[in-house]
């Protein structure tokens, strides 16, 4: 593991300390931070190690098409998640699309509306109707009973989303899928390195889809993968990501271009060596937020301490008991240069094209609406430290008092 120093010191030197409410920018003060603090600032490993891989790529003259670095990355990610196959792809959305096609989903597929829009787009893009089911207001993941209510004769599958890295109700969803003969897969874009009942994500449903986007716990610039224990499914997806080629001039399956490049795999290999540091920073920041926000009328999303998690998303919920609204807090944080996010407001069902296609979907999505109106995601990662967390939390405190 590389021993990279956490690069927070520059930011700490430039903090504008706030002692009273009049110091807030909304009251005429100067911003707490000179540079914007992003949710999703990339966690990057050792640059020198990356450059050594670049040299190797130039020497090999092998840039794409299942190159040696992609194969090494796949093996290491499969080992990490204790799963048989990792099929690397160019991004998480294409990985979802390929998994959906490989499972031959058609008609209607049930998923949460409270997710990143890519989950719903991946279905709609393939002329499958996304049917939005409500979530549990505590876990923010699919509510199994709500899923049951949305099943029709046209339903062919369920996509559970492990939101914030917290596992969807895997066993209950599997029981429903078995009862109705449906395919089950998981959007595990947030769940790299997380577990469910002690077993690593990647081992549930027919397959699980990871995202390695720049903003994720683990990134390959852009990238994604499907994890599965199903040999046939893995083989099918390998064909599909490479136009269906089974050797020179031999196309044996419909396909697309979902390949990961060697340069992306190089970034992944470097970032895998840095995962311990990212996890340590994320956990430290999460615990610091927990302590700093404990006495405020907000709630920090709680993770099950028995499970493995990556703490990549620090999710703060602003309830009705709070004297200021969620949107007022976000606005006040933004002018302080804390670019907190309202993920995943307003819910997929309120975005195009789904808003027009299903104008009444919200009637059955009351918990989705409630949660989407409450959540603020705060900055974390290796560029954030406890002092920055304290400053951000202090702004929230002043707004709430
Ligand atoms: N399923 C779920 C549940 C997902 O959350 C996602 C992706 C997917 C599927 C699809 O996987 P991919 O096809 O993306 O692999 C971001 C990401 O773009 C998106 O990947 C992610 N989810 C989602 C949760 O967040 P945006 O539109 O909110 O933000 P974006 O990409 O503009 O970046 C956020 C902030 O991060 C920026 O304000 C600045 C900072 N940033 C970003 C990049 C790319 C940097 O500092 N450096 C960078 O290089 O979607």
Tab-separated table of C-alpha atoms and ligand atoms in Angstrom:
chain	number	residue	atom	x	y	z
A	1	UNK	CA	0.000	0.000	0.000
A	2	UNK	CA	1.376	3.480	-0.932
A	3	UNK	CA	1.891	5.796	2.000
A	4	UNK	CA	0.528	8.999	0.426
A	5	UNK	CA	0.265	12.040	2.713
A	6	UNK	CA	-3.267	13.375	2.948
A	7	UNK	CA	-3.162	16.637	0.945
A	8	UNK	CA	-5.458	18.781	3.115
A	9	UNK	CA	-2.930	21.236	4.530
A	10	UNK	CA	-3.242	23.799	1.709
A	11	UNK	CA	-6.967	24.068	2.233
A	12	UNK	CA	-6.683	24.318	6.019
A	13	UNK	CA	-4.297	27.292	5.764
A	14	UNK	CA	-6.894	29.212	3.812
A	15	UNK	CA	-9.965	28.668	6.001
A	16	UNK	CA	-11.885	31.816	6.897
A	17	UNK	CA	-12.958	31.090	10.487
A	18	UNK	CA	-16.478	32.060	11.457
A	19	UNK	CA	-17.259	33.044	15.036
A	20	UNK	CA	-20.786	34.358	14.715
A	21	UNK	CA	-23.700	34.311	12.309
A	22	UNK	CA	-22.702	37.717	10.949
A	23	UNK	CA	-19.558	36.037	9.518
A	24	UNK	CA	-21.693	33.915	7.175
A	25	UNK	CA	-21.629	34.985	3.525
A	26	UNK	CA	-25.452	35.167	3.502
A	27	UNK	CA	-25.059	37.886	6.186
A	28	UNK	CA	-22.280	39.769	4.369
A	29	UNK	CA	-19.189	37.768	5.472
A	30	UNK	CA	-16.440	36.331	3.235
A	31	UNK	CA	-16.496	32.693	2.042
A	32	UNK	CA	-15.147	30.074	4.448
A	33	UNK	CA	-13.073	28.508	1.662
A	34	UNK	CA	-11.181	30.234	-1.158
A	35	UNK	CA	-11.535	27.218	-3.429
A	36	UNK	CA	-14.674	25.179	-3.946
A	37	UNK	CA	-14.919	21.929	-1.959
A	38	UNK	CA	-16.611	19.430	-4.263
A	39	UNK	CA	-18.597	16.351	-3.420
A	40	UNK	CA	-16.856	13.880	-5.695
A	41	UNK	CA	-13.362	15.387	-5.806
A	42	UNK	CA	-11.397	12.396	-7.179
A	43	UNK	CA	-9.332	10.247	-4.841
A	44	UNK	CA	-6.088	9.641	-6.717
A	45	UNK	CA	-3.216	7.293	-5.977
A	46	UNK	CA	0.513	7.619	-6.599
A	47	UNK	CA	1.304	9.647	-9.745
A	48	UNK	CA	4.806	8.117	-10.178
A	49	UNK	CA	3.321	4.608	-10.136
A	50	UNK	CA	0.775	5.702	-12.734
A	51	UNK	CA	3.556	7.085	-14.963
A	52	UNK	CA	5.353	3.731	-14.776
A	53	UNK	CA	2.213	2.093	-16.147
A	54	UNK	CA	2.104	4.737	-18.917
A	55	UNK	CA	5.664	3.738	-19.896
A	56	UNK	CA	4.556	0.103	-19.942
A	57	UNK	CA	1.566	0.925	-22.186
A	58	UNK	CA	3.834	2.781	-24.640
A	59	UNK	CA	6.266	-0.127	-24.692
A	60	UNK	CA	3.510	-2.723	-25.153
A	61	UNK	CA	1.727	-0.684	-27.836
A	62	UNK	CA	-1.443	-2.267	-26.531
A	63	UNK	CA	-4.071	0.377	-25.756
A	64	UNK	CA	-7.449	-1.330	-25.597
A	65	UNK	CA	-9.281	-4.619	-26.424
A	66	UNK	CA	-8.847	-6.614	-23.232
A	67	UNK	CA	-5.191	-5.669	-22.718
A	68	UNK	CA	-2.926	-7.023	-19.963
A	69	UNK	CA	-3.677	-4.198	-17.518
A	70	UNK	CA	-7.438	-4.639	-17.921
A	71	UNK	CA	-7.034	-8.357	-17.265
A	72	UNK	CA	-4.912	-7.701	-14.180
A	73	UNK	CA	-7.426	-5.178	-12.879
A	74	UNK	CA	-10.338	-7.566	-13.432
A	75	UNK	CA	-8.538	-10.301	-11.513
A	76	UNK	CA	-7.706	-8.026	-8.584
A	77	UNK	CA	-11.235	-6.609	-8.358
A	78	UNK	CA	-12.760	-10.100	-8.537
A	79	UNK	CA	-10.404	-11.256	-5.747
A	80	UNK	CA	-11.181	-8.183	-3.658
A	81	UNK	CA	-14.912	-8.917	-3.856
A	82	UNK	CA	-14.425	-12.697	-3.593
A	83	UNK	CA	-16.450	-13.217	-6.751
A	84	UNK	CA	-15.692	-15.409	-9.784
A	85	UNK	CA	-15.894	-12.857	-12.597
A	86	UNK	CA	-15.246	-9.158	-13.016
A	87	UNK	CA	-16.044	-7.931	-16.535
A	88	UNK	CA	-14.554	-4.432	-16.889
A	89	UNK	CA	-16.352	-1.857	-19.026
A	90	UNK	CA	-15.903	1.723	-20.239
A	91	UNK	CA	-18.348	3.125	-17.639
A	92	UNK	CA	-21.056	2.063	-15.214
A	93	UNK	CA	-23.962	3.060	-17.460
A	94	UNK	CA	-22.813	0.893	-20.380
A	95	UNK	CA	-22.102	-1.894	-17.882
A	96	UNK	CA	-25.727	-1.629	-16.702
A	97	UNK	CA	-27.007	-1.642	-20.286
A	98	UNK	CA	-24.956	-4.698	-21.185
A	99	UNK	CA	-26.034	-6.560	-18.030
A	100	UNK	CA	-29.701	-5.718	-18.728
A	101	UNK	CA	-29.385	-7.015	-22.305
A	102	UNK	CA	-27.419	-10.092	-21.304
A	103	UNK	CA	-30.215	-10.998	-18.877
A	104	UNK	CA	-32.687	-10.480	-21.745
A	105	UNK	CA	-34.917	-8.114	-19.793
A	106	UNK	CA	-37.927	-6.773	-21.688
A	107	UNK	CA	-41.279	-5.140	-20.922
A	108	UNK	CA	-41.165	-3.650	-17.423
A	109	UNK	CA	-38.380	-3.621	-14.855
A	110	UNK	CA	-38.826	-2.423	-11.267
A	111	UNK	CA	-36.266	-0.085	-9.710
A	112	UNK	CA	-36.167	2.777	-7.230
A	113	UNK	CA	-36.737	6.335	-8.442
A	114	UNK	CA	-34.352	7.474	-5.710
A	115	UNK	CA	-31.130	6.732	-7.601
A	116	UNK	CA	-28.822	8.427	-10.105
A	117	UNK	CA	-30.647	8.902	-13.404
A	118	UNK	CA	-28.349	6.377	-15.164
A	119	UNK	CA	-30.202	3.419	-13.575
A	120	UNK	CA	-33.483	4.475	-15.222
A	121	UNK	CA	-31.876	5.658	-18.475
A	122	UNK	CA	-30.140	2.288	-18.945
A	123	UNK	CA	-33.601	0.695	-19.178
A	124	UNK	CA	-35.361	3.390	-21.202
A	125	UNK	CA	-32.448	3.504	-23.685
A	126	UNK	CA	-33.281	-0.140	-24.493
A	127	UNK	CA	-37.032	0.451	-24.748
A	128	UNK	CA	-37.743	-1.218	-21.429
A	129	UNK	CA	-40.238	0.561	-19.166
A	130	UNK	CA	-38.742	1.541	-15.812
A	131	UNK	CA	-41.349	1.066	-13.088
A	132	UNK	CA	-40.469	3.049	-9.998
A	133	UNK	CA	-41.093	1.477	-6.589
A	134	UNK	CA	-40.885	3.331	-3.294
A	135	UNK	CA	-38.007	3.140	-0.826
A	136	UNK	CA	-37.591	2.574	2.888
A	137	UNK	CA	-37.192	6.057	4.433
A	138	UNK	CA	-34.448	4.819	6.796
A	139	UNK	CA	-32.238	2.761	4.446
A	140	UNK	CA	-33.051	4.801	1.285
A	141	UNK	CA	-33.129	1.469	-0.607
A	142	UNK	CA	-36.051	-0.358	-2.255
A	143	UNK	CA	-38.953	-1.355	-0.011
A	144	UNK	CA	-39.711	-4.984	-0.881
A	145	UNK	CA	-43.439	-4.637	-0.216
A	146	UNK	CA	-43.571	-1.639	-2.563
A	147	UNK	CA	-41.799	-3.752	-5.209
A	148	UNK	CA	-44.425	-6.475	-4.876
A	149	UNK	CA	-47.195	-3.948	-5.564
A	150	UNK	CA	-45.604	-2.895	-8.861
A	151	UNK	CA	-45.375	-6.383	-10.405
A	152	UNK	CA	-47.530	-6.917	-13.507
A	153	UNK	CA	-47.621	-9.647	-16.194
A	154	UNK	CA	-45.089	-7.524	-18.150
A	155	UNK	CA	-42.487	-7.427	-15.357
A	156	UNK	CA	-39.282	-9.301	-16.208
A	157	UNK	CA	-36.828	-8.052	-13.627
A	158	UNK	CA	-35.859	-6.010	-10.575
A	159	UNK	CA	-32.858	-3.708	-10.235
A	160	UNK	CA	-31.976	-3.079	-6.596
A	161	UNK	CA	-29.635	-0.155	-5.902
A	162	UNK	CA	-27.147	-0.294	-3.014
A	163	UNK	CA	-27.500	3.417	-2.385
A	164	UNK	CA	-24.630	5.136	-0.558
A	165	UNK	CA	-22.975	1.677	-0.344
A	166	UNK	CA	-25.741	0.385	1.951
A	167	UNK	CA	-26.984	-2.937	0.584
A	168	UNK	CA	-30.536	-3.135	-0.749
A	169	UNK	CA	-32.684	-5.826	0.983
A	170	UNK	CA	-30.976	-8.556	-1.006
A	171	UNK	CA	-32.613	-11.649	0.526
A	172	UNK	CA	-36.140	-10.220	0.457
A	173	UNK	CA	-35.762	-9.044	-3.149
A	174	UNK	CA	-34.399	-12.459	-4.131
A	175	UNK	CA	-37.433	-14.119	-2.504
A	176	UNK	CA	-39.805	-11.901	-4.527
A	177	UNK	CA	-37.812	-12.519	-7.722
A	178	UNK	CA	-37.974	-16.290	-7.132
A	179	UNK	CA	-41.690	-16.194	-6.333
A	180	UNK	CA	-42.543	-14.378	-9.590
A	181	UNK	CA	-39.809	-15.821	-11.828
A	182	UNK	CA	-38.062	-12.441	-12.255
A	183	UNK	CA	-34.414	-11.669	-12.936
A	184	UNK	CA	-32.630	-9.780	-10.164
A	185	UNK	CA	-29.586	-7.591	-10.581
A	186	UNK	CA	-28.057	-4.809	-8.538
A	187	UNK	CA	-26.778	-1.369	-9.369
A	188	UNK	CA	-23.763	-1.419	-7.060
A	189	UNK	CA	-22.258	1.825	-8.404
A	190	UNK	CA	-21.801	3.091	-4.820
A	191	UNK	CA	-20.870	-0.210	-3.218
A	192	UNK	CA	-17.260	-0.996	-4.158
A	193	UNK	CA	-15.754	-2.820	-1.178
A	194	UNK	CA	-19.055	-3.047	0.739
A	195	UNK	CA	-20.742	-6.142	2.177
A	196	UNK	CA	-24.183	-7.579	2.896
A	197	UNK	CA	-24.525	-9.938	5.859
A	198	UNK	CA	-20.754	-10.314	5.854
A	199	UNK	CA	-20.460	-11.323	2.191
A	200	UNK	CA	-18.915	-8.961	-0.334
A	201	UNK	CA	-21.124	-7.117	-2.812
A	202	UNK	CA	-20.801	-8.768	-6.228
A	203	UNK	CA	-22.145	-12.103	-5.056
A	204	UNK	CA	-25.866	-11.305	-5.135
A	205	UNK	CA	-28.604	-11.605	-7.741
A	206	UNK	CA	-27.544	-12.636	-11.250
A	207	UNK	CA	-24.928	-9.907	-11.305
A	208	UNK	CA	-23.973	-6.551	-9.791
A	209	UNK	CA	-22.790	-3.440	-11.596
A	210	UNK	CA	-20.014	-1.165	-10.322
A	211	UNK	CA	-19.114	2.362	-11.449
A	212	UNK	CA	-15.511	3.565	-11.469
A	213	UNK	CA	-16.354	7.166	-12.359
A	214	UNK	CA	-13.911	9.870	-11.240
A	215	UNK	CA	-16.172	10.782	-8.317
A	216	UNK	CA	-16.439	7.273	-6.896
A	217	UNK	CA	-14.684	5.590	-3.945
A	218	UNK	CA	-12.547	3.763	-6.505
A	219	UNK	CA	-12.016	5.306	-9.955
A	220	UNK	CA	-10.460	4.510	-13.323
A	221	UNK	CA	-11.090	8.073	-14.690
A	222	UNK	CA	-14.257	6.618	-16.273
A	223	UNK	CA	-15.083	2.946	-15.971
A	224	UNK	CA	-17.315	0.259	-14.587
A	225	UNK	CA	-17.667	-3.488	-14.298
A	226	UNK	CA	-20.133	-6.299	-13.858
A	227	UNK	CA	-19.437	-8.802	-11.084
A	228	UNK	CA	-20.998	-12.250	-11.286
A	229	UNK	CA	-20.509	-15.880	-10.309
A	230	UNK	CA	-22.335	-17.054	-13.450
A	231	UNK	CA	-19.781	-18.347	-16.027
A	232	UNK	CA	-22.190	-18.223	-18.960
A	233	UNK	CA	-23.390	-14.704	-18.166
A	234	UNK	CA	-19.804	-13.451	-17.806
A	235	UNK	CA	-18.855	-14.978	-21.156
A	236	UNK	CA	-21.902	-13.425	-22.829
A	237	UNK	CA	-21.065	-9.966	-21.445
A	238	UNK	CA	-17.431	-10.284	-22.569
A	239	UNK	CA	-18.709	-10.923	-26.093
A	240	UNK	CA	-21.238	-8.099	-25.903
A	241	UNK	CA	-18.709	-5.480	-24.756
A	242	UNK	CA	-16.560	-6.272	-27.847
A	243	UNK	CA	-19.129	-6.172	-30.698
A	244	UNK	CA	-19.770	-9.912	-30.267
A	245	UNK	CA	-16.316	-10.893	-31.595
A	246	UNK	CA	-15.139	-14.398	-30.677
A	247	UNK	CA	-11.856	-14.062	-32.570
A	248	UNK	CA	-10.769	-12.445	-35.810
A	249	UNK	CA	-13.618	-11.952	-38.324
A	250	UNK	CA	-15.911	-14.083	-36.179
A	251	UNK	CA	-18.943	-12.265	-34.763
A	252	UNK	CA	-21.169	-14.683	-32.847
A	253	UNK	CA	-23.348	-12.320	-30.800
A	254	UNK	CA	-24.954	-8.875	-31.041
A	255	UNK	CA	-22.762	-6.375	-29.248
A	256	UNK	CA	-21.529	-2.876	-28.681
A	257	UNK	CA	-18.299	-1.177	-27.642
A	258	UNK	CA	-18.113	-1.342	-23.870
A	259	UNK	CA	-14.368	-1.935	-23.554
A	260	UNK	CA	-12.149	-0.423	-20.895
A	261	UNK	CA	-8.869	1.081	-22.128
A	262	UNK	CA	-5.413	0.258	-20.761
A	263	UNK	CA	-4.898	3.802	-19.470
A	264	UNK	CA	-8.088	3.526	-17.403
A	265	UNK	CA	-6.998	0.147	-16.085
A	266	UNK	CA	-3.621	1.680	-15.136
A	267	UNK	CA	-5.409	4.334	-13.081
A	268	UNK	CA	-7.443	1.555	-11.482
A	269	UNK	CA	-4.372	-0.481	-10.529
A	270	UNK	CA	-2.777	2.584	-8.929
A	271	UNK	CA	-5.979	3.478	-7.107
A	272	UNK	CA	-6.411	-0.091	-5.835
A	273	UNK	CA	-3.069	0.311	-4.040
A	274	UNK	CA	-4.411	3.497	-2.454
A	275	UNK	CA	-7.765	2.139	-1.275
A	276	UNK	CA	-6.685	1.758	2.355
A	277	UNK	CA	-5.833	5.451	2.563
A	278	UNK	CA	-9.110	6.510	0.951
A	279	UNK	CA	-11.094	4.276	3.288
A	280	UNK	CA	-9.244	5.597	6.325
A	281	UNK	CA	-9.867	9.224	5.275
A	282	UNK	CA	-13.551	8.606	4.490
A	283	UNK	CA	-14.156	6.817	7.789
A	284	UNK	CA	-12.320	9.475	9.779
A	285	UNK	CA	-14.347	12.226	8.056
A	286	UNK	CA	-17.633	10.379	8.568
A	287	UNK	CA	-16.949	9.963	12.301
A	288	UNK	CA	-15.922	13.626	12.547
A	289	UNK	CA	-19.177	14.750	10.882
A	290	UNK	CA	-21.091	12.433	13.210
A	291	UNK	CA	-19.515	14.057	16.241
A	292	UNK	CA	-19.793	17.641	14.964
A	293	UNK	CA	-23.431	17.350	13.867
A	294	UNK	CA	-24.626	15.238	16.818
A	295	UNK	CA	-26.458	18.011	18.693
A	296	UNK	CA	-28.059	19.601	15.610
A	297	UNK	CA	-31.579	19.016	14.247
A	298	UNK	CA	-30.190	17.005	11.320
A	299	UNK	CA	-29.590	13.262	10.941
A	300	UNK	CA	-26.519	11.622	9.481
A	301	UNK	CA	-27.288	8.487	7.410
A	302	UNK	CA	-26.274	5.562	9.630
A	303	UNK	CA	-24.262	2.583	8.387
A	304	UNK	CA	-24.481	-0.872	9.910
A	305	UNK	CA	-21.202	-1.207	11.823
A	306	UNK	CA	-21.159	-4.994	11.263
A	307	UNK	CA	-20.772	-4.550	7.496
A	308	UNK	CA	-17.871	-3.426	5.337
A	309	UNK	CA	-18.488	-0.024	3.813
A	310	UNK	CA	-16.584	2.710	1.975
A	311	UNK	CA	-18.130	5.864	3.540
A	312	UNK	CA	-17.890	7.586	0.142
A	313	UNK	CA	-21.168	9.444	0.664
A	314	UNK	CA	-21.737	11.564	3.779
A	315	UNK	CA	-25.510	11.944	3.743
A	316	UNK	CA	-27.162	14.495	6.028
A	317	UNK	CA	-30.957	14.601	6.323
A	318	UNK	CA	-32.694	17.835	7.228
A	319	UNK	CA	-36.005	17.055	8.908
A	320	UNK	CA	-39.059	19.194	9.644
A	321	UNK	CA	-37.754	19.945	13.130
A	322	UNK	CA	-34.916	21.984	11.603
A	323	UNK	CA	-35.633	25.757	11.603
A	324	UNK	CA	-34.012	26.162	8.169
A	325	UNK	CA	-34.902	24.214	5.044
A	326	UNK	CA	-32.640	21.802	3.204
A	327	UNK	CA	-32.463	24.174	0.235
A	328	UNK	CA	-31.569	27.177	2.427
A	329	UNK	CA	-28.690	25.169	3.932
A	330	UNK	CA	-27.444	24.093	0.469
A	331	UNK	CA	-27.610	27.694	-0.793
A	332	UNK	CA	-25.749	29.029	2.249
A	333	UNK	CA	-23.065	26.296	1.954
A	334	UNK	CA	-22.542	26.991	-1.759
A	335	UNK	CA	-21.749	30.672	-1.193
A	336	UNK	CA	-19.204	29.541	1.427
A	337	UNK	CA	-17.652	27.416	-1.373
A	338	UNK	CA	-18.909	24.125	0.052
A	339	UNK	CA	-20.564	22.578	-3.011
A	340	UNK	CA	-22.868	20.199	-1.132
A	341	UNK	CA	-25.268	18.207	-3.343
A	342	UNK	CA	-28.977	17.371	-3.225
A	343	UNK	CA	-28.481	13.796	-4.483
A	344	UNK	CA	-30.840	12.384	-5.876
A	345	UNK	CA	-33.388	15.184	-5.915
A	346	UNK	CA	-36.003	15.364	-7.384
A	347	UNK	CA	-36.042	11.584	-8.055
A	348	UNK	CA	-35.882	9.994	-11.514
A	349	UNK	CA	-39.690	10.110	-11.838
A	350	UNK	CA	-39.513	13.903	-11.758
A	351	UNK	CA	-36.904	14.107	-14.520
A	352	UNK	CA	-37.260	13.873	-18.279
A	353	UNK	CA	-38.423	11.777	-19.997
A	354	UNK	CA	-40.040	10.008	-17.037
A	355	UNK	CA	-41.907	13.063	-15.731
A	356	UNK	CA	-43.929	13.232	-18.965
A	357	UNK	CA	-44.191	9.471	-19.426
A	358	UNK	CA	-45.453	8.777	-15.889
A	359	UNK	CA	-46.959	12.035	-14.577
A	360	UNK	CA	-48.678	10.313	-11.625
A	361	UNK	CA	-45.778	8.096	-10.513
A	362	UNK	CA	-45.200	10.311	-7.470
A	363	UNK	CA	-48.513	9.187	-5.930
A	364	UNK	CA	-46.913	5.846	-5.047
A	365	UNK	CA	-43.508	7.301	-4.160
A	366	UNK	CA	-44.181	9.154	-0.931
A	367	UNK	CA	-41.010	8.053	0.883
A	368	UNK	CA	-38.956	8.838	-2.215
A	369	UNK	CA	-40.308	12.399	-2.266
A	370	UNK	CA	-39.764	12.774	1.486
A	371	UNK	CA	-36.141	11.609	1.387
A	372	UNK	CA	-35.281	13.443	-1.857
A	373	UNK	CA	-36.462	16.686	-0.212
A	374	UNK	CA	-34.322	16.110	2.897
A	375	UNK	CA	-30.898	14.944	1.766
A	376	UNK	CA	-27.684	16.925	1.523
A	377	UNK	CA	-24.463	15.112	0.564
A	378	UNK	CA	-21.356	16.691	2.113
A	379	UNK	CA	-17.736	16.655	0.861
A	380	UNK	CA	-15.404	13.874	1.948
A	381	UNK	CA	-12.403	11.970	0.557
A	382	UNK	CA	-8.652	12.347	0.917
A	383	UNK	CA	-8.742	16.123	0.347
A	384	UNK	CA	-10.970	16.669	3.378
A	385	UNK	CA	-9.801	16.415	6.990
A	386	UNK	CA	-11.286	16.898	10.458
A	387	UNK	CA	-10.591	20.619	10.533
A	388	UNK	CA	-12.445	21.108	7.263
A	389	UNK	CA	-15.296	18.941	8.567
A	390	UNK	CA	-15.449	21.102	11.710
A	391	UNK	CA	-15.607	24.284	9.613
A	392	UNK	CA	-18.359	22.895	7.354
A	393	UNK	CA	-20.301	21.630	10.393
A	394	UNK	CA	-19.902	24.978	12.134
A	395	UNK	CA	-21.584	26.688	9.175
A	396	UNK	CA	-24.469	24.201	9.432
A	397	UNK	CA	-24.640	24.876	13.213
A	398	UNK	CA	-24.878	28.637	12.702
A	399	UNK	CA	-27.606	28.163	10.104
A	400	UNK	CA	-29.606	25.873	12.395
A	401	UNK	CA	-29.383	28.113	15.483
B	1	LIG	N1	-25.836	4.137	-10.876
B	1	LIG	C1	-25.643	4.944	-9.830
B	1	LIG	C2	-26.384	4.675	-8.561
B	1	LIG	C3	-24.731	6.007	-9.916
B	1	LIG	O1	-24.547	6.826	-8.861
B	1	LIG	C4	-24.037	6.211	-11.126
B	1	LIG	C5	-23.114	7.316	-11.247
B	1	LIG	C6	-24.261	5.316	-12.195
B	1	LIG	C7	-25.189	4.293	-12.028
B	1	LIG	C8	-23.586	5.446	-13.522
B	1	LIG	O2	-22.199	5.177	-13.484
B	1	LIG	P1	-21.210	5.933	-14.540
B	1	LIG	O3	-21.765	5.706	-15.911
B	1	LIG	O4	-21.158	7.404	-14.174
B	1	LIG	O5	-19.914	5.227	-14.338
B	1	LIG	C9	-21.825	12.215	-10.605
B	1	LIG	C10	-21.107	11.210	-11.495
B	1	LIG	O6	-20.888	11.766	-12.785
B	1	LIG	C11	-21.817	9.905	-11.633
B	1	LIG	O7	-20.872	8.983	-12.119
B	1	LIG	C12	-22.318	9.417	-10.275
B	1	LIG	N2	-23.094	8.235	-10.382
B	1	LIG	C13	-23.145	10.493	-9.617
B	1	LIG	C14	-23.589	10.074	-8.250
B	1	LIG	O8	-22.373	11.668	-9.458
B	1	LIG	P2	-22.961	14.529	-11.167
B	1	LIG	O9	-23.598	14.962	-12.435
B	1	LIG	O10	-23.682	14.769	-9.947
B	1	LIG	O11	-21.585	15.203	-10.923
B	1	LIG	P3	-20.252	15.401	-11.755
B	1	LIG	O12	-19.895	14.184	-12.516
B	1	LIG	O13	-20.381	16.639	-12.500
B	1	LIG	O14	-19.174	15.565	-10.580
B	1	LIG	C15	-19.485	16.025	-9.265
B	1	LIG	C16	-18.428	17.001	-8.763
B	1	LIG	O15	-17.189	16.338	-8.658
B	1	LIG	C17	-18.231	18.178	-9.682
B	1	LIG	O16	-19.001	19.248	-9.223
B	1	LIG	C18	-16.749	18.474	-9.575
B	1	LIG	C19	-16.120	17.225	-8.987
B	1	LIG	N3	-15.236	16.590	-9.960
B	1	LIG	C20	-15.777	15.826	-10.955
B	1	LIG	C21	-14.957	15.236	-11.889
B	1	LIG	C22	-15.542	14.410	-12.995
B	1	LIG	C23	-13.888	16.780	-9.867
B	1	LIG	O17	-13.426	17.506	-8.959
B	1	LIG	N4	-13.060	16.172	-10.783
B	1	LIG	C24	-13.539	15.401	-11.775
B	1	LIG	O18	-12.768	14.843	-12.562
B	1	LIG	O19	-22.733	12.950	-11.353
